[in-house]
One Martini backbone bead per residue (centre of mass of N, CA, C, O) as a GRO file, in nm:
protein
  337
    1UNK     BB    1  -3.308   3.158  -9.104
    2UNK     BB    2  -3.316   2.835  -9.184
    3UNK     BB    3  -3.504   2.591  -9.129
    4UNK     BB    4  -3.464   2.277  -9.005
    5UNK     BB    5  -3.526   1.982  -9.132
    6UNK     BB    6  -3.803   1.771  -9.078
    7UNK     BB    7  -4.024   1.502  -9.050
    8UNK     BB    8  -4.256   1.697  -9.149
    9UNK     BB    9  -4.132   1.797  -9.416
   10UNK     BB   10  -4.120   1.516  -9.561
   11UNK     BB   11  -4.428   1.459  -9.512
   12UNK     BB   12  -4.536   1.680  -9.668
   13UNK     BB   13  -4.403   1.579  -9.940
   14UNK     BB   14  -4.499   1.274  -9.927
   15UNK     BB   15  -4.762   1.217  -9.781
   16UNK     BB   16  -4.694   1.178  -9.453
   17UNK     BB   17  -4.635   1.096  -9.162
   18UNK     BB   18  -4.375   1.126  -8.935
   19UNK     BB   19  -4.402   0.830  -8.849
   20UNK     BB   20  -4.357   0.700  -9.126
   21UNK     BB   21  -4.087   0.853  -9.180
   22UNK     BB   22  -3.923   0.722  -8.973
   23UNK     BB   23  -3.968   0.434  -9.030
   24UNK     BB   24  -3.822   0.459  -9.309
   25UNK     BB   25  -3.532   0.553  -9.202
   26UNK     BB   26  -3.540   0.277  -9.018
   27UNK     BB   27  -3.651   0.022  -9.171
   28UNK     BB   28  -3.907  -0.073  -9.153
   29UNK     BB   29  -4.120  -0.348  -9.225
   30UNK     BB   30  -4.404  -0.183  -9.269
   31UNK     BB   31  -4.262  -0.046  -9.505
   32UNK     BB   32  -4.214   0.007  -9.817
   33UNK     BB   33  -3.959   0.022 -10.055
   34UNK     BB   34  -4.081   0.278 -10.216
   35UNK     BB   35  -4.113   0.465  -9.964
   36UNK     BB   36  -3.828   0.458  -9.855
   37UNK     BB   37  -3.695   0.587 -10.109
   38UNK     BB   38  -3.884   0.849 -10.115
   39UNK     BB   39  -3.780   0.946  -9.838
   40UNK     BB   40  -3.474   0.951  -9.871
   41UNK     BB   41  -3.465   1.154 -10.134
   42UNK     BB   42  -3.594   1.385  -9.989
   43UNK     BB   43  -3.389   1.405  -9.738
   44UNK     BB   44  -3.159   1.469  -9.938
   45UNK     BB   45  -3.280   1.733 -10.080
   46UNK     BB   46  -3.327   1.885  -9.780
   47UNK     BB   47  -3.105   1.812  -9.561
   48UNK     BB   48  -3.159   1.581  -9.366
   49UNK     BB   49  -3.088   1.542  -9.017
   50UNK     BB   50  -3.068   1.383  -8.733
   51UNK     BB   51  -3.190   1.424  -8.392
   52UNK     BB   52  -3.007   1.286  -8.160
   53UNK     BB   53  -3.108   1.400  -7.893
   54UNK     BB   54  -3.389   1.343  -7.917
   55UNK     BB   55  -3.370   1.034  -7.963
   56UNK     BB   56  -3.241   0.978  -7.693
   57UNK     BB   57  -3.451   1.073  -7.520
   58UNK     BB   58  -3.677   0.862  -7.631
   59UNK     BB   59  -3.478   0.618  -7.558
   60UNK     BB   60  -3.296   0.675  -7.303
   61UNK     BB   61  -3.013   0.736  -7.440
   62UNK     BB   62  -2.689   0.738  -7.558
   63UNK     BB   63  -2.441   0.841  -7.802
   64UNK     BB   64  -2.191   0.828  -7.595
   65UNK     BB   65  -1.856   0.744  -7.564
   66UNK     BB   66  -1.607   0.688  -7.336
   67UNK     BB   67  -1.229   0.779  -7.303
   68UNK     BB   68  -0.946   0.657  -7.104
   69UNK     BB   69  -0.601   0.725  -7.153
   70UNK     BB   70  -0.275   0.773  -7.062
   71UNK     BB   71  -0.191   0.811  -7.379
   72UNK     BB   72  -0.083   1.021  -7.663
   73UNK     BB   73   0.073   0.905  -7.954
   74UNK     BB   74   0.296   0.743  -8.140
   75UNK     BB   75   0.454   0.591  -7.879
   76UNK     BB   76   0.163   0.451  -7.867
   77UNK     BB   77  -0.121   0.232  -7.858
   78UNK     BB   78  -0.377   0.462  -7.838
   79UNK     BB   79  -0.393   0.556  -8.127
   80UNK     BB   80  -0.521   0.307  -8.254
   81UNK     BB   81  -0.742   0.225  -8.043
   82UNK     BB   82  -0.896   0.489  -8.111
   83UNK     BB   83  -0.943   0.456  -8.411
   84UNK     BB   84  -1.097   0.191  -8.376
   85UNK     BB   85  -1.342   0.289  -8.187
   86UNK     BB   86  -1.437   0.535  -8.350
   87UNK     BB   87  -1.520   0.375  -8.600
   88UNK     BB   88  -1.710   0.155  -8.479
   89UNK     BB   89  -1.889   0.388  -8.360
   90UNK     BB   90  -1.986   0.516  -8.625
   91UNK     BB   91  -2.115   0.272  -8.757
   92UNK     BB   92  -2.320   0.306  -8.497
   93UNK     BB   93  -2.391   0.617  -8.424
   94UNK     BB   94  -2.126   0.691  -8.246
   95UNK     BB   95  -1.945   0.883  -7.997
   96UNK     BB   96  -1.621   0.986  -7.888
   97UNK     BB   97  -1.475   1.057  -7.560
   98UNK     BB   98  -1.143   1.203  -7.497
   99UNK     BB   99  -0.908   1.100  -7.243
  100UNK     BB  100  -0.590   1.204  -7.090
  101UNK     BB  101  -0.392   1.114  -6.805
  102UNK     BB  102  -0.079   1.120  -6.813
  103UNK     BB  103  -0.049   0.892  -6.579
  104UNK     BB  104  -0.268   0.992  -6.388
  105UNK     BB  105  -0.523   0.929  -6.141
  106UNK     BB  106  -0.635   1.228  -6.109
  107UNK     BB  107  -0.704   1.261  -6.427
  108UNK     BB  108  -0.858   1.017  -6.451
  109UNK     BB  109  -1.100   1.105  -6.235
  110UNK     BB  110  -1.179   1.366  -6.406
  111UNK     BB  111  -1.260   1.246  -6.665
  112UNK     BB  112  -1.485   1.052  -6.549
  113UNK     BB  113  -1.651   1.281  -6.404
  114UNK     BB  114  -1.715   1.439  -6.671
  115UNK     BB  115  -1.852   1.204  -6.840
  116UNK     BB  116  -2.091   1.165  -6.637
  117UNK     BB  117  -2.192   1.461  -6.661
  118UNK     BB  118  -2.213   1.395  -6.986
  119UNK     BB  119  -2.381   1.136  -7.035
  120UNK     BB  120  -2.254   0.868  -7.090
  121UNK     BB  121  -2.312   0.539  -7.147
  122UNK     BB  122  -2.004   0.483  -7.149
  123UNK     BB  123  -1.653   0.341  -7.032
  124UNK     BB  124  -1.349   0.339  -7.166
  125UNK     BB  125  -1.059   0.185  -6.978
  126UNK     BB  126  -0.707   0.260  -6.980
  127UNK     BB  127  -0.536   0.203  -6.712
  128UNK     BB  128  -0.252   0.331  -6.533
  129UNK     BB  129  -0.337   0.107  -6.320
  130UNK     BB  130  -0.464  -0.159  -6.152
  131UNK     BB  131  -0.602   0.034  -5.995
  132UNK     BB  132  -0.981   0.084  -6.010
  133UNK     BB  133  -1.151   0.202  -5.774
  134UNK     BB  134  -1.184   0.516  -5.852
  135UNK     BB  135  -1.344   0.458  -6.107
  136UNK     BB  136  -1.589   0.304  -5.993
  137UNK     BB  137  -1.681   0.505  -5.802
  138UNK     BB  138  -1.747   0.742  -6.001
  139UNK     BB  139  -1.930   0.583  -6.219
  140UNK     BB  140  -2.119   0.368  -6.086
  141UNK     BB  141  -2.380   0.293  -6.313
  142UNK     BB  142  -2.179   0.320  -6.538
  143UNK     BB  143  -2.045   0.147  -6.774
  144UNK     BB  144  -1.726  -0.037  -6.743
  145UNK     BB  145  -1.437  -0.078  -6.973
  146UNK     BB  146  -1.155  -0.279  -6.947
  147UNK     BB  147  -0.828  -0.243  -7.090
  148UNK     BB  148  -0.564  -0.453  -7.107
  149UNK     BB  149  -0.297  -0.558  -6.889
  150UNK     BB  150  -0.363  -0.413  -6.607
  151UNK     BB  151  -0.615  -0.582  -6.566
  152UNK     BB  152  -0.784  -0.773  -6.360
  153UNK     BB  153  -0.894  -1.089  -6.411
  154UNK     BB  154  -1.147  -1.032  -6.199
  155UNK     BB  155  -1.278  -0.867  -6.373
  156UNK     BB  156  -1.600  -0.843  -6.520
  157UNK     BB  157  -1.515  -0.586  -6.728
  158UNK     BB  158  -1.309  -0.719  -6.965
  159UNK     BB  159  -1.016  -0.665  -7.202
  160UNK     BB  160  -0.749  -0.870  -7.239
  161UNK     BB  161  -0.400  -0.911  -7.242
  162UNK     BB  162  -0.178  -1.184  -7.305
  163UNK     BB  163   0.149  -1.138  -7.188
  164UNK     BB  164   0.246  -1.433  -7.119
  165UNK     BB  165   0.243  -1.536  -7.415
  166UNK     BB  166   0.471  -1.360  -7.504
  167UNK     BB  167   0.710  -1.492  -7.356
  168UNK     BB  168   0.671  -1.770  -7.486
  169UNK     BB  169   0.718  -1.677  -7.781
  170UNK     BB  170   0.994  -1.528  -7.768
  171UNK     BB  171   1.155  -1.768  -7.663
  172UNK     BB  172   1.090  -1.981  -7.877
  173UNK     BB  173   1.201  -1.845  -8.095
  174UNK     BB  174   1.498  -1.794  -8.039
  175UNK     BB  175   1.557  -2.092  -7.916
  176UNK     BB  176   1.508  -2.184  -8.229
  177UNK     BB  177   1.802  -2.023  -8.307
  178UNK     BB  178   1.994  -2.097  -8.059
  179UNK     BB  179   1.939  -1.925  -7.816
  180UNK     BB  180   2.053  -1.868  -7.471
  181UNK     BB  181   2.117  -1.571  -7.437
  182UNK     BB  182   1.832  -1.424  -7.315
  183UNK     BB  183   1.707  -1.089  -7.274
  184UNK     BB  184   1.494  -0.885  -7.078
  185UNK     BB  185   1.345  -0.554  -7.148
  186UNK     BB  186   1.241  -0.323  -6.921
  187UNK     BB  187   1.016  -0.098  -6.744
  188UNK     BB  188   0.875   0.184  -6.607
  189UNK     BB  189   0.624   0.081  -6.427
  190UNK     BB  190   0.513  -0.143  -6.243
  191UNK     BB  191   0.294  -0.391  -6.396
  192UNK     BB  192   0.098  -0.628  -6.523
  193UNK     BB  193   0.217  -0.620  -6.798
  194UNK     BB  194   0.529  -0.654  -6.712
  195UNK     BB  195   0.483  -0.907  -6.517
  196UNK     BB  196   0.390  -1.101  -6.750
  197UNK     BB  197   0.636  -1.091  -6.922
  198UNK     BB  198   0.828  -1.189  -6.712
  199UNK     BB  199   0.690  -1.465  -6.630
  200UNK     BB  200   0.684  -1.588  -6.919
  201UNK     BB  201   0.986  -1.578  -6.969
  202UNK     BB  202   1.099  -1.737  -6.730
  203UNK     BB  203   0.957  -1.990  -6.781
  204UNK     BB  204   1.051  -2.053  -7.054
  205UNK     BB  205   1.363  -2.060  -6.971
  206UNK     BB  206   1.338  -2.285  -6.740
  207UNK     BB  207   1.212  -2.507  -6.943
  208UNK     BB  208   1.509  -2.505  -7.102
  209UNK     BB  209   1.766  -2.424  -6.891
  210UNK     BB  210   1.741  -2.109  -6.866
  211UNK     BB  211   1.890  -1.797  -6.780
  212UNK     BB  212   1.753  -1.538  -6.668
  213UNK     BB  213   1.727  -1.185  -6.795
  214UNK     BB  214   1.626  -0.892  -6.614
  215UNK     BB  215   1.593  -0.552  -6.728
  216UNK     BB  216   1.546  -0.231  -6.589
  217UNK     BB  217   1.467   0.080  -6.790
  218UNK     BB  218   1.338   0.352  -6.736
  219UNK     BB  219   1.032   0.469  -6.905
  220UNK     BB  220   0.710   0.471  -7.067
  221UNK     BB  221   0.765   0.762  -7.185
  222UNK     BB  222   1.088   0.653  -7.290
  223UNK     BB  223   1.166   0.363  -7.450
  224UNK     BB  224   1.389   0.427  -7.636
  225UNK     BB  225   1.603   0.542  -7.410
  226UNK     BB  226   1.591   0.261  -7.249
  227UNK     BB  227   1.719   0.082  -7.472
  228UNK     BB  228   2.001   0.252  -7.495
  229UNK     BB  229   2.075   0.212  -7.207
  230UNK     BB  230   2.067  -0.095  -7.167
  231UNK     BB  231   2.291  -0.151  -7.376
  232UNK     BB  232   2.520   0.020  -7.253
  233UNK     BB  233   2.531  -0.142  -6.987
  234UNK     BB  234   2.608  -0.414  -7.119
  235UNK     BB  235   2.863  -0.330  -7.245
  236UNK     BB  236   3.016  -0.223  -7.009
  237UNK     BB  237   2.972  -0.520  -6.855
  238UNK     BB  238   3.012  -0.750  -7.071
  239UNK     BB  239   2.679  -0.872  -7.123
  240UNK     BB  240   2.601  -0.935  -7.394
  241UNK     BB  241   2.400  -1.100  -7.560
  242UNK     BB  242   2.228  -1.259  -7.857
  243UNK     BB  243   1.948  -1.180  -7.723
  244UNK     BB  244   1.656  -0.925  -7.747
  245UNK     BB  245   1.364  -0.866  -7.556
  246UNK     BB  246   1.137  -0.626  -7.596
  247UNK     BB  247   0.846  -0.447  -7.439
  248UNK     BB  248   0.893  -0.270  -7.691
  249UNK     BB  249   0.937  -0.133  -7.998
  250UNK     BB  250   1.098   0.132  -7.902
  251UNK     BB  251   1.298  -0.037  -7.730
  252UNK     BB  252   1.420  -0.192  -7.966
  253UNK     BB  253   1.513   0.063  -8.145
  254UNK     BB  254   1.701   0.178  -7.927
  255UNK     BB  255   1.883  -0.072  -7.921
  256UNK     BB  256   1.970  -0.088  -8.211
  257UNK     BB  257   2.107   0.198  -8.206
  258UNK     BB  258   2.318   0.118  -8.002
  259UNK     BB  259   2.457  -0.115  -8.161
  260UNK     BB  260   2.535   0.063  -8.432
  261UNK     BB  261   2.721   0.273  -8.273
  262UNK     BB  262   2.920   0.011  -8.218
  263UNK     BB  263   2.904  -0.175  -8.488
  264UNK     BB  264   2.654  -0.362  -8.452
  265UNK     BB  265   2.465  -0.614  -8.571
  266UNK     BB  266   2.140  -0.685  -8.712
  267UNK     BB  267   2.141  -1.016  -8.627
  268UNK     BB  268   2.427  -1.091  -8.617
  269UNK     BB  269   2.515  -1.035  -8.322
  270UNK     BB  270   2.224  -0.940  -8.256
  271UNK     BB  271   1.901  -1.018  -8.157
  272UNK     BB  272   1.568  -0.855  -8.205
  273UNK     BB  273   1.278  -0.780  -8.012
  274UNK     BB  274   0.950  -0.697  -7.988
  275UNK     BB  275   0.624  -0.522  -7.875
  276UNK     BB  276   0.292  -0.478  -8.088
  277UNK     BB  277   0.312  -0.395  -8.407
  278UNK     BB  278   0.268  -0.047  -8.470
  279UNK     BB  279   0.540   0.053  -8.666
  280UNK     BB  280   0.599  -0.071  -8.945
  281UNK     BB  281   0.470   0.173  -9.132
  282UNK     BB  282   0.688   0.396  -9.012
  283UNK     BB  283   0.932   0.128  -9.008
  284UNK     BB  284   0.990  -0.058  -9.282
  285UNK     BB  285   1.341  -0.071  -9.269
  286UNK     BB  286   1.356  -0.246  -9.012
  287UNK     BB  287   1.214  -0.537  -8.965
  288UNK     BB  288   1.057  -0.605  -8.701
  289UNK     BB  289   1.051  -0.844  -8.457
  290UNK     BB  290   0.729  -0.941  -8.327
  291UNK     BB  291   0.441  -0.871  -8.123
  292UNK     BB  292   0.111  -0.907  -8.189
  293UNK     BB  293  -0.151  -0.678  -8.113
  294UNK     BB  294  -0.516  -0.682  -8.123
  295UNK     BB  295  -0.627  -0.370  -8.145
  296UNK     BB  296  -0.871  -0.384  -8.343
  297UNK     BB  297  -1.042  -0.615  -8.205
  298UNK     BB  298  -1.055  -0.462  -7.922
  299UNK     BB  299  -1.199  -0.210  -8.011
  300UNK     BB  300  -1.459  -0.362  -8.133
  301UNK     BB  301  -1.527  -0.501  -7.851
  302UNK     BB  302  -1.570  -0.236  -7.695
  303UNK     BB  303  -1.822  -0.137  -7.838
  304UNK     BB  304  -2.008  -0.347  -7.823
  305UNK     BB  305  -1.994  -0.391  -7.494
  306UNK     BB  306  -2.117  -0.106  -7.446
  307UNK     BB  307  -2.383  -0.128  -7.604
  308UNK     BB  308  -2.493  -0.370  -7.451
  309UNK     BB  309  -2.480  -0.231  -7.168
  310UNK     BB  310  -2.685  -0.004  -7.239
  311UNK     BB  311  -2.892  -0.232  -7.348
  312UNK     BB  312  -2.907  -0.474  -7.131
  313UNK     BB  313  -2.756  -0.702  -7.207
  314UNK     BB  314  -2.723  -1.040  -7.058
  315UNK     BB  315  -2.564  -1.222  -7.304
  316UNK     BB  316  -2.309  -1.085  -7.274
  317UNK     BB  317  -1.961  -1.075  -7.297
  318UNK     BB  318  -1.754  -0.944  -7.056
  319UNK     BB  319  -1.497  -1.136  -7.108
  320UNK     BB  320  -1.188  -1.103  -7.283
  321UNK     BB  321  -0.920  -1.237  -7.470
  322UNK     BB  322  -0.589  -1.142  -7.602
  323UNK     BB  323  -0.357  -1.268  -7.831
  324UNK     BB  324  -0.042  -1.294  -7.924
  325UNK     BB  325   0.170  -1.279  -8.222
  326UNK     BB  326   0.404  -1.379  -8.438
  327UNK     BB  327   0.645  -1.148  -8.606
  328UNK     BB  328   0.862  -1.221  -8.873
  329UNK     BB  329   1.168  -1.086  -8.953
  330UNK     BB  330   1.503  -0.948  -8.962
  331UNK     BB  331   1.618  -0.915  -8.646
  332UNK     BB  332   1.618  -1.214  -8.650
  333UNK     BB  333   1.852  -1.501  -8.598
  334UNK     BB  334   2.104  -1.711  -8.593
  335UNK     BB  335   2.334  -1.804  -8.414
  336UNK     BB  336   2.656  -1.766  -8.370
  337UNK     BB  337   2.940  -1.972  -8.345
   0.00000   0.00000   0.00000
């Protein structure tokens, strides 16, 4: 088997020491541009790839970031945020070790424990509950960055989503179209994300002299079914509002499906809004009005914060808040006279 080319291999061909070769490949300022170009060309010709493990041992740091999420799949927001984190990490020559807890705190603990054992430099966690004490206890001195809406605002190292603002924006949009009977559909389990949406919605309704109507159906594992069940219940009770704001896009899609099965039009008979703006590319024909969550920005910020904490940057901002924005499409319209 042919030996893997090393810095010494390149140095012998270039007539340089392996130290000079290393500095040239790292774009060090004390190496001339011509030498850097010559070294890079030789490295490419011999098929040199950096020994990341050796480099990290020398620098006394890890090039791996851990990430633990409640679930993966097209029906969750975590596919998108993992893709963003993975791409942002790769740009900085870091890799990401992923674990899915399947919404189980016990499995969440196991993933964190294994990642600590594998000596990751930091762990990004989208916790499945608002209680993260078990995660912090297991991770010890490893930096942990909590992301998403379930995280307590008092957590010192967190990238938070402001879902309270979501409720304000949803009611503001629908009330601006003339709707006064606006219901919010949410699902179990109760967590900080759901409570923020409910509180923001309730306050926005009451500020306008409107009566809040919050209905919880189904669970986070199947929000599309929850949306269908909620509409069927409202129809059976003769209590269908003129507008529905759903806690997720998939819940909104389920609600619209149930309405159309009963011969009702969207937005003609009922306006429907979702939350997240994750699936417009998968379902472009639906034209769902929704609230966009800045997952791409959050993912990039998570990687930057992870690396800053690994490098012990005392100037880094360890808590940031990401706010949703309204995206108006075709599923909301003026209330019918």
